[in-house]
Amino acid sequence: MADPHLMDGPEAVALKERERFAQILLLFGRHGLKGMASRLGLRLGGEEPFDSARPEAVVALLQDIGPAAVKFGQILAMRSDLLEPDWIDALSKLQDRVPPLPFATVRPLIEEAIGGTVESYFASFEDEAIAAGSIAQVHAATLLDGRDVIVKVRRPGIERIVDADLRLLRRVARIAERRIPEIARLKPDELLRHFAESIDREMDLGAEARASDTIGEYLKAFGVRTARFDWELSGRRVNIQERFRGLAASDLEAARQGDLDLTSLASTYAQAILHMIVINGHFHADPHPGNVFFLEDGTLALIDFGAVGTLLPRRREELVRLGLAIAAADTSGVVDILLLWAGDPDVDRVRLEEALDELINRFSNVLLEQIDLTDIFKMVFAILRDFHLALPPDLALVLRTLLTAEGFVRRIDPTFDITRELAPLAKELMRERTSPARLRGEAGKLFAALGRAALSTPSLVGQIERVARTGSITVSIAPRDLERLRGDERNSRATPQLYPAALGICAAILFASEPMIAGLLAVLSIALAIGERVKRR
């Protein structure tokens, strides 16, 4: 018997969805996960602790459910901030590979999309697919003008299947979030929202073409190529792209036997990935070796822009602030950013600062070339899990991309130091932050803040005057801020945000006896408050 939440009210499922739901229930039982299903609200048997479920059984279940579940599992595989290493290892084995459909099945789809017969547009067309996934399959072909191309065609009915399964996943996730604290910490509804946007882009084969074009323009400066698309024949269900001739980077043995400068290619790859993320803000989110080609002319190419990420300027600023805080060993500043990303949860801030302080100190005296980003990320993820802090999905994608990149360049050249590639990037960031345009923008923010402060000055002065007249001061400190004060005292560190408040109180105390000094303190308090506000932005 299914949970009534799944059957009643405005979220009642249609008949076909109920049939699909029944199939999924059977799959839970087949993989020995009845207890897990019960805890999720599906009522298949006696309840058991959620963490008793075997990761391998869950992976097999997701594989059997189908494309939506497999791709969601792949999204979870990049969330080391949420899941323990054994879950990440198991989910990372999820393969989005299925047997290709017969050409007779996909041929009508191709001809409908291109507006004519295959023979009228292609000099040759290979009936057997060279690759197949749950969303689309790929065929090699030659256009009438002699160009070798790849034809990617979406599997028939996949959009309807994924949409139905996604609705069921979100319904179950909302129930589980209410019932199970371990699930609630994962913020499943937010994860599934992000996943729905990602898979919708992946099913739009025209979006892949647009991303390849726009990001490809940026990558030209690094000598990295992306495939050109035939826009007259490409759309949401079919795209036709240039076929590269060269070696897939996944075949490193063959690459090492050839006449290729792998160290130079690794540097090019690393610079391209880092600049895409930090400077361009629009990046290839799955740059694993299978999506990288070493071309015959010795250059590098990226393919398959089905998965892309976006790093908004606001988020990039937060990453820069985080980097500066780490460089200055400002643990309090690091905690501020992490709590901002996690939605400002109620955590033991003192213990969190101590854990991060230990991590920063561990690497403070290590030579740059000896730093392994993978090790650092593992430690940071362990801290995030320990304190139940979750990263926003866009940042999780950034970190997954960085880890993929570092793992790849170290496979190419075990002595390669990706952290050294950050040096020129840091200089570029500093030039950007001190550019005239940037300074004009910051000046505009400052004047706006001054304007707001000027409007609130009468109220502030009135409060100071009232304190001086009555001789009493009312101070209100939130429990969380009191903990921060205690933590700062233990660590002998001052919190910059407290300075304006402290100066304001001093000004109020001195107003009756030393009005001029009190006035100076009040002005200084306002200036510091404005400075902190601008800095936080």
mmCIF file of C-alpha atoms in Angstrom, residues 59-374:
data_model
loop_
_atom_site.group_PDB
_atom_site.id
_atom_site.type_symbol
_atom_site.label_atom_id
_atom_site.label_comp_id
_atom_site.label_asym_id
_atom_site.label_seq_id
_atom_site.Cartn_x
_atom_site.Cartn_y
_atom_site.Cartn_z
ATOM 1 C CA VAL A 59 23.006 2.024 -7.587
ATOM 2 C CA ALA A 60 21.499 -1.138 -9.121
ATOM 3 C CA LEU A 61 18.017 0.196 -8.301
ATOM 4 C CA LEU A 62 18.710 3.538 -9.988
ATOM 5 C CA GLN A 63 20.095 1.726 -13.034
ATOM 6 C CA ASP A 64 16.894 -0.328 -13.330
ATOM 7 C CA ILE A 65 14.549 2.627 -12.817
ATOM 8 C CA GLY A 66 15.913 4.292 -15.926
ATOM 9 C CA PRO A 67 17.439 7.455 -17.418
ATOM 10 C CA ALA A 68 16.118 10.024 -14.941
ATOM 11 C CA ALA A 69 17.244 7.987 -11.922
ATOM 12 C CA VAL A 70 20.658 7.215 -13.465
ATOM 13 C CA LYS A 71 21.358 10.834 -14.261
ATOM 14 C CA PHE A 72 20.179 11.931 -10.813
ATOM 15 C CA GLY A 73 22.564 9.385 -9.308
ATOM 16 C CA GLN A 74 25.355 10.874 -11.406
ATOM 17 C CA ILE A 75 24.478 14.312 -10.027
ATOM 18 C CA LEU A 76 24.652 12.909 -6.485
ATOM 19 C CA ALA A 77 28.043 11.366 -7.295
ATOM 20 C CA MET A 78 29.534 14.855 -7.438
ATOM 21 C CA ARG A 79 28.135 15.827 -4.019
ATOM 22 C CA SER A 80 30.986 14.834 -1.718
ATOM 23 C CA ASP A 81 29.825 17.625 0.575
ATOM 24 C CA LEU A 82 26.640 15.633 1.239
ATOM 25 C CA LEU A 83 27.493 11.930 0.909
ATOM 26 C CA GLU A 84 30.134 9.704 2.466
ATOM 27 C CA PRO A 85 32.982 8.371 0.252
ATOM 28 C CA ASP A 86 31.487 4.860 -0.062
ATOM 29 C CA TRP A 87 28.293 6.341 -1.551
ATOM 30 C CA ILE A 88 30.274 8.594 -3.888
ATOM 31 C CA ASP A 89 32.360 5.629 -5.087
ATOM 32 C CA ALA A 90 29.270 3.531 -5.774
ATOM 33 C CA LEU A 91 27.303 6.302 -7.494
ATOM 34 C CA SER A 92 30.327 7.181 -9.630
ATOM 35 C CA LYS A 93 30.032 3.745 -11.240
ATOM 36 C CA LEU A 94 26.616 4.558 -12.696
ATOM 37 C CA GLN A 95 26.933 4.284 -16.461
ATOM 38 C CA ASP A 96 24.691 6.178 -18.839
ATOM 39 C CA ARG A 97 25.105 3.554 -21.557
ATOM 40 C CA VAL A 98 22.291 1.580 -23.161
ATOM 41 C CA PRO A 99 22.083 -0.564 -26.306
ATOM 42 C CA PRO A 100 21.545 1.616 -29.388
ATOM 43 C CA LEU A 101 18.215 1.566 -31.179
ATOM 44 C CA PRO A 102 18.079 0.059 -34.696
ATOM 45 C CA PHE A 103 18.643 2.614 -37.443
ATOM 46 C CA ALA A 104 15.169 1.863 -38.823
ATOM 47 C CA THR A 105 13.739 3.260 -35.569
ATOM 48 C CA VAL A 106 15.679 6.539 -35.546
ATOM 49 C CA ARG A 107 15.744 7.188 -39.296
ATOM 50 C CA PRO A 108 12.208 8.703 -39.370
ATOM 51 C CA LEU A 109 13.180 11.016 -36.487
ATOM 52 C CA ILE A 110 16.255 12.232 -38.363
ATOM 53 C CA GLU A 111 14.341 12.786 -41.607
ATOM 54 C CA GLU A 112 11.549 14.654 -39.835
ATOM 55 C CA ALA A 113 14.083 16.913 -38.113
ATOM 56 C CA ILE A 114 16.141 17.724 -41.245
ATOM 57 C CA GLY A 115 13.105 18.011 -43.521
ATOM 58 C CA GLY A 116 14.088 15.416 -46.107
ATOM 59 C CA THR A 117 15.466 11.951 -46.697
ATOM 60 C CA VAL A 118 18.833 10.841 -45.378
ATOM 61 C CA GLU A 119 20.071 10.322 -48.954
ATOM 62 C CA SER A 120 19.180 13.894 -49.936
ATOM 63 C CA TYR A 121 21.518 15.394 -47.304
ATOM 64 C CA PHE A 122 24.241 12.786 -46.745
ATOM 65 C CA ALA A 123 26.691 11.159 -49.132
ATOM 66 C CA SER A 124 27.050 8.308 -46.635
ATOM 67 C CA PHE A 125 25.478 7.392 -43.325
ATOM 68 C CA GLU A 126 26.577 4.608 -40.942
ATOM 69 C CA ASP A 127 23.533 2.658 -39.798
ATOM 70 C CA GLU A 128 25.296 1.306 -36.716
ATOM 71 C CA ALA A 129 25.596 3.826 -33.869
ATOM 72 C CA ILE A 130 29.133 4.568 -32.665
ATOM 73 C CA ALA A 131 27.876 5.559 -29.188
ATOM 74 C CA ALA A 132 24.586 5.421 -27.301
ATOM 75 C CA GLY A 133 23.261 6.846 -24.048
ATOM 76 C CA SER A 134 19.900 7.071 -22.342
ATOM 77 C CA ILE A 135 19.115 10.445 -23.979
ATOM 78 C CA ALA A 136 20.584 10.121 -27.483
ATOM 79 C CA GLN A 137 22.711 8.017 -29.786
ATOM 80 C CA VAL A 138 25.389 9.021 -32.266
ATOM 81 C CA HIS A 139 26.028 8.008 -35.893
ATOM 82 C CA ALA A 140 28.903 8.870 -38.213
ATOM 83 C CA ALA A 141 28.054 10.330 -41.623
ATOM 84 C CA THR A 142 29.428 12.379 -44.527
ATOM 85 C CA LEU A 143 27.617 15.414 -45.937
ATOM 86 C CA LEU A 144 27.153 15.906 -49.677
ATOM 87 C CA ASP A 145 29.996 18.461 -49.676
ATOM 88 C CA GLY A 146 32.393 15.834 -48.289
ATOM 89 C CA ARG A 147 32.569 16.974 -44.660
ATOM 90 C CA ASP A 148 32.739 14.204 -42.041
ATOM 91 C CA VAL A 149 30.141 14.773 -39.338
ATOM 92 C CA ILE A 150 28.563 13.277 -36.250
ATOM 93 C CA VAL A 151 24.760 12.989 -36.186
ATOM 94 C CA LYS A 152 23.281 12.945 -32.689
ATOM 95 C CA VAL A 153 19.614 11.967 -32.464
ATOM 96 C CA ARG A 154 17.443 11.943 -29.363
ATOM 97 C CA ARG A 155 15.779 8.652 -28.443
ATOM 98 C CA PRO A 156 12.032 8.603 -29.231
ATOM 99 C CA GLY A 157 9.712 9.232 -26.295
ATOM 100 C CA ILE A 158 12.586 9.989 -23.901
ATOM 101 C CA GLU A 159 11.225 13.421 -22.946
ATOM 102 C CA ARG A 160 7.905 11.948 -21.792
ATOM 103 C CA ILE A 161 9.623 9.120 -19.872
ATOM 104 C CA VAL A 162 12.049 11.451 -18.093
ATOM 105 C CA ASP A 163 9.310 13.963 -17.279
ATOM 106 C CA ALA A 164 7.081 11.278 -15.713
ATOM 107 C CA ASP A 165 9.919 9.767 -13.663
ATOM 108 C CA LEU A 166 11.084 13.189 -12.545
ATOM 109 C CA ARG A 167 7.621 14.035 -11.219
ATOM 110 C CA LEU A 168 7.599 10.800 -9.226
ATOM 111 C CA LEU A 169 11.119 11.422 -7.909
ATOM 112 C CA ARG A 170 10.174 14.903 -6.717
ATOM 113 C CA ARG A 171 6.997 13.623 -5.063
ATOM 114 C CA VAL A 172 8.892 10.915 -3.191
ATOM 115 C CA ALA A 173 11.667 13.394 -2.319
ATOM 116 C CA ARG A 174 9.225 15.822 -0.703
ATOM 117 C CA ILE A 175 7.749 13.031 1.415
ATOM 118 C CA ALA A 176 11.190 11.734 2.393
ATOM 119 C CA GLU A 177 12.320 15.248 3.318
ATOM 120 C CA ARG A 178 9.466 15.445 5.828
ATOM 121 C CA ARG A 179 10.062 11.971 7.265
ATOM 122 C CA ILE A 180 13.810 11.434 7.359
ATOM 123 C CA PRO A 181 16.317 13.928 8.854
ATOM 124 C CA GLU A 182 19.194 12.367 6.890
ATOM 125 C CA ILE A 183 17.311 13.050 3.660
ATOM 126 C CA ALA A 184 16.214 16.555 4.694
ATOM 127 C CA ARG A 185 19.874 17.540 5.126
ATOM 128 C CA LEU A 186 20.476 16.674 1.468
ATOM 129 C CA LYS A 187 17.811 19.213 0.373
ATOM 130 C CA PRO A 188 16.435 16.748 -2.212
ATOM 131 C CA ASP A 189 13.832 19.083 -3.677
ATOM 132 C CA GLU A 190 16.507 21.697 -4.401
ATOM 133 C CA LEU A 191 18.754 19.015 -5.884
ATOM 134 C CA LEU A 192 15.949 17.768 -8.108
ATOM 135 C CA ARG A 193 15.090 21.296 -9.246
ATOM 136 C CA HIS A 194 18.678 21.807 -10.325
ATOM 137 C CA PHE A 195 18.695 18.353 -11.897
ATOM 138 C CA ALA A 196 15.486 19.072 -13.850
ATOM 139 C CA GLU A 197 17.081 22.184 -15.370
ATOM 140 C CA SER A 198 20.240 20.243 -16.214
ATOM 141 C CA ILE A 199 18.484 17.320 -17.879
ATOM 142 C CA ASP A 200 16.187 19.656 -19.837
ATOM 143 C CA ARG A 201 19.288 21.311 -21.322
ATOM 144 C CA GLU A 202 20.781 17.909 -22.097
ATOM 145 C CA MET A 203 17.658 16.813 -23.971
ATOM 146 C CA ASP A 204 17.771 19.980 -26.089
ATOM 147 C CA LEU A 205 20.430 19.034 -28.637
ATOM 148 C CA GLY A 206 20.251 22.574 -30.000
ATOM 149 C CA ALA A 207 21.393 23.869 -26.585
ATOM 150 C CA GLU A 208 24.521 21.733 -26.903
ATOM 151 C CA ALA A 209 25.254 23.353 -30.268
ATOM 152 C CA ARG A 210 24.784 26.865 -28.853
ATOM 153 C CA ALA A 211 27.029 26.150 -25.875
ATOM 154 C CA SER A 212 29.722 24.686 -28.114
ATOM 155 C CA ASP A 213 29.642 27.812 -30.273
ATOM 156 C CA THR A 214 29.653 30.410 -27.482
ATOM 157 C CA ILE A 215 32.198 28.710 -25.225
ATOM 158 C CA GLY A 216 34.227 27.741 -28.290
ATOM 159 C CA GLU A 217 34.665 31.409 -29.191
ATOM 160 C CA TYR A 218 36.207 32.025 -25.778
ATOM 161 C CA LEU A 219 38.467 28.951 -25.994
ATOM 162 C CA LYS A 220 40.000 30.044 -29.308
ATOM 163 C CA ALA A 221 42.378 32.287 -27.350
ATOM 164 C CA PHE A 222 43.857 29.155 -25.732
ATOM 165 C CA GLY A 223 44.185 27.214 -28.964
ATOM 166 C CA VAL A 224 41.370 24.843 -27.948
ATOM 167 C CA ARG A 225 38.861 23.823 -30.610
ATOM 168 C CA THR A 226 35.195 22.911 -30.353
ATOM 169 C CA ALA A 227 33.032 21.298 -33.015
ATOM 170 C CA ARG A 228 31.297 23.429 -35.639
ATOM 171 C CA PHE A 229 27.599 22.672 -36.097
ATOM 172 C CA ASP A 230 25.432 22.668 -39.193
ATOM 173 C CA TRP A 231 22.730 25.052 -38.005
ATOM 174 C CA GLU A 232 20.419 24.461 -40.943
ATOM 175 C CA LEU A 233 20.038 20.810 -39.958
ATOM 176 C CA SER A 234 20.364 21.033 -36.156
ATOM 177 C CA GLY A 235 17.600 21.510 -33.601
ATOM 178 C CA ARG A 236 16.188 20.217 -30.329
ATOM 179 C CA ARG A 237 15.921 16.561 -31.423
ATOM 180 C CA VAL A 238 18.879 16.245 -33.817
ATOM 181 C CA ASN A 239 22.211 18.008 -34.171
ATOM 182 C CA ILE A 240 24.906 17.603 -36.784
ATOM 183 C CA GLN A 241 28.451 18.525 -35.823
ATOM 184 C CA GLU A 242 31.980 18.381 -37.139
ATOM 185 C CA ARG A 243 33.777 15.085 -36.613
ATOM 186 C CA PHE A 244 37.280 15.452 -35.202
ATOM 187 C CA ARG A 245 40.159 13.322 -36.388
ATOM 188 C CA GLY A 246 42.654 12.467 -33.713
ATOM 189 C CA LEU A 247 43.109 10.507 -30.515
ATOM 190 C CA ALA A 248 40.590 10.412 -27.684
ATOM 191 C CA ALA A 249 42.415 11.531 -24.564
ATOM 192 C CA SER A 250 41.036 8.463 -22.788
ATOM 193 C CA ASP A 251 43.523 6.401 -24.867
ATOM 194 C CA LEU A 252 46.634 7.712 -23.138
ATOM 195 C CA GLU A 253 48.794 4.744 -24.120
ATOM 196 C CA ALA A 254 48.337 5.541 -27.798
ATOM 197 C CA ALA A 255 48.903 9.249 -27.094
ATOM 198 C CA ARG A 256 52.206 8.521 -25.346
ATOM 199 C CA GLN A 257 53.392 6.471 -28.313
ATOM 200 C CA GLY A 258 52.648 9.336 -30.692
ATOM 201 C CA ASP A 259 54.582 12.531 -31.267
ATOM 202 C CA LEU A 260 52.601 14.663 -28.819
ATOM 203 C CA ASP A 261 53.803 17.113 -26.182
ATOM 204 C CA LEU A 262 51.499 15.858 -23.419
ATOM 205 C CA THR A 263 52.854 18.258 -20.800
ATOM 206 C CA SER A 264 52.047 21.234 -23.009
ATOM 207 C CA LEU A 265 48.602 19.806 -23.790
ATOM 208 C CA ALA A 266 47.938 19.307 -20.067
ATOM 209 C CA SER A 267 48.849 22.941 -19.403
ATOM 210 C CA THR A 268 46.574 24.110 -22.230
ATOM 211 C CA TYR A 269 43.738 21.977 -20.898
ATOM 212 C CA ALA A 270 44.186 23.237 -17.311
ATOM 213 C CA GLN A 271 44.319 26.900 -18.353
ATOM 214 C CA ALA A 272 41.235 26.478 -20.535
ATOM 215 C CA ILE A 273 39.209 24.865 -17.729
ATOM 216 C CA LEU A 274 40.279 27.387 -15.084
ATOM 217 C CA HIS A 275 39.628 30.401 -17.304
ATOM 218 C CA MET A 276 36.261 29.057 -18.444
ATOM 219 C CA ILE A 277 35.134 28.813 -14.833
ATOM 220 C CA VAL A 278 36.679 31.834 -13.148
ATOM 221 C CA ILE A 279 36.903 34.399 -15.942
ATOM 222 C CA ASN A 280 34.312 33.401 -18.547
ATOM 223 C CA GLY A 281 31.750 32.127 -16.043
ATOM 224 C CA HIS A 282 30.302 29.705 -18.622
ATOM 225 C CA PHE A 283 32.090 26.365 -18.796
ATOM 226 C CA HIS A 284 32.132 22.757 -20.006
ATOM 227 C CA ALA A 285 30.968 20.899 -16.895
ATOM 228 C CA ASP A 286 32.079 17.385 -17.869
ATOM 229 C CA PRO A 287 35.629 17.654 -19.281
ATOM 230 C CA HIS A 288 36.550 14.016 -18.636
ATOM 231 C CA PRO A 289 39.075 12.296 -20.994
ATOM 232 C CA GLY A 290 36.318 10.871 -23.198
ATOM 233 C CA ASN A 291 35.278 14.416 -24.100
ATOM 234 C CA VAL A 292 38.814 15.551 -24.944
ATOM 235 C CA PHE A 293 40.615 14.955 -28.256
ATOM 236 C CA PHE A 294 44.275 15.298 -29.171
ATOM 237 C CA LEU A 295 44.024 16.378 -32.804
ATOM 238 C CA GLU A 296 46.398 15.409 -35.611
ATOM 239 C CA ASP A 297 47.874 18.926 -35.718
ATOM 240 C CA GLY A 298 48.878 18.673 -32.046
ATOM 241 C CA THR A 299 46.070 20.869 -30.696
ATOM 242 C CA LEU A 300 43.335 20.129 -28.186
ATOM 243 C CA ALA A 301 39.577 19.824 -28.760
ATOM 244 C CA LEU A 302 36.601 19.600 -26.388
ATOM 245 C CA ILE A 303 33.414 17.811 -27.439
ATOM 246 C CA ASP A 304 29.957 17.100 -25.964
ATOM 247 C CA PHE A 305 28.684 20.333 -24.436
ATOM 248 C CA GLY A 306 25.509 18.661 -23.173
ATOM 249 C CA ALA A 307 26.575 19.448 -19.588
ATOM 250 C CA VAL A 308 27.542 23.085 -19.015
ATOM 251 C CA GLY A 309 27.791 25.211 -15.903
ATOM 252 C CA THR A 310 27.385 28.890 -15.143
ATOM 253 C CA LEU A 311 29.211 30.823 -12.439
ATOM 254 C CA LEU A 312 27.440 34.133 -11.878
ATOM 255 C CA PRO A 313 29.506 37.248 -11.031
ATOM 256 C CA ARG A 314 28.104 37.230 -7.484
ATOM 257 C CA ARG A 315 29.264 33.662 -6.935
ATOM 258 C CA ARG A 316 32.642 34.381 -8.485
ATOM 259 C CA GLU A 317 33.089 37.287 -6.055
ATOM 260 C CA GLU A 318 32.302 34.931 -3.191
ATOM 261 C CA LEU A 319 34.934 32.485 -4.440
ATOM 262 C CA VAL A 320 37.476 35.302 -4.661
ATOM 263 C CA ARG A 321 36.616 36.393 -1.122
ATOM 264 C CA LEU A 322 36.996 32.799 0.044
ATOM 265 C CA GLY A 323 40.399 32.550 -1.634
ATOM 266 C CA LEU A 324 41.580 35.804 -0.064
ATOM 267 C CA ALA A 325 40.347 34.684 3.361
ATOM 268 C CA ILE A 326 42.212 31.382 3.041
ATOM 269 C CA ALA A 327 45.374 33.159 1.864
ATOM 270 C CA ALA A 328 45.187 35.517 4.877
ATOM 271 C CA ALA A 329 44.435 32.608 7.255
ATOM 272 C CA ASP A 330 41.212 34.445 8.127
ATOM 273 C CA THR A 331 39.219 31.489 9.427
ATOM 274 C CA SER A 332 36.297 33.675 10.443
ATOM 275 C CA GLY A 333 36.043 34.990 6.881
ATOM 276 C CA VAL A 334 36.101 31.425 5.513
ATOM 277 C CA VAL A 335 33.284 30.455 7.881
ATOM 278 C CA ASP A 336 31.234 33.494 6.814
ATOM 279 C CA ILE A 337 31.323 32.354 3.172
ATOM 280 C CA LEU A 338 30.556 28.705 3.953
ATOM 281 C CA LEU A 339 27.578 29.650 6.123
ATOM 282 C CA LEU A 340 26.342 32.031 3.434
ATOM 283 C CA TRP A 341 26.416 29.180 0.902
ATOM 284 C CA ALA A 342 24.666 26.810 3.316
ATOM 285 C CA GLY A 343 21.812 29.247 4.016
ATOM 286 C CA ASP A 344 23.138 30.466 7.389
ATOM 287 C CA PRO A 345 22.222 27.353 9.425
ATOM 288 C CA ASP A 346 22.542 27.165 13.192
ATOM 289 C CA VAL A 347 25.924 25.475 13.731
ATOM 290 C CA ASP A 348 28.620 25.418 16.373
ATOM 291 C CA ARG A 349 30.622 28.248 14.830
ATOM 292 C CA VAL A 350 33.499 27.984 17.307
ATOM 293 C CA ARG A 351 34.046 24.299 16.562
ATOM 294 C CA LEU A 352 33.719 24.950 12.807
ATOM 295 C CA GLU A 353 36.356 27.700 12.967
ATOM 296 C CA GLU A 354 38.676 25.392 14.914
ATOM 297 C CA ALA A 355 38.278 22.636 12.289
ATOM 298 C CA LEU A 356 38.961 25.026 9.395
ATOM 299 C CA ASP A 357 41.837 26.659 11.261
ATOM 300 C CA GLU A 358 43.475 23.255 11.624
ATOM 301 C CA LEU A 359 42.981 22.579 7.889
ATOM 302 C CA ILE A 360 44.419 25.962 6.833
ATOM 303 C CA ASN A 361 47.414 25.576 9.159
ATOM 304 C CA ARG A 362 48.099 22.113 7.747
ATOM 305 C CA PHE A 363 48.719 23.564 4.285
ATOM 306 C CA SER A 364 50.128 26.977 5.225
ATOM 307 C CA ASN A 365 53.765 25.830 5.124
ATOM 308 C CA VAL A 366 53.437 23.358 2.242
ATOM 309 C CA LEU A 367 55.144 24.202 -1.032
ATOM 310 C CA LEU A 368 52.727 25.032 -3.857
ATOM 311 C CA GLU A 369 53.887 22.146 -6.040
ATOM 312 C CA GLN A 370 53.265 19.718 -3.162
ATOM 313 C CA ILE A 371 49.607 20.668 -2.739
ATOM 314 C CA ASP A 372 47.095 18.145 -4.055
ATOM 315 C CA LEU A 373 43.714 19.754 -4.703
ATOM 316 C CA THR A 374 42.014 16.375 -4.391
#
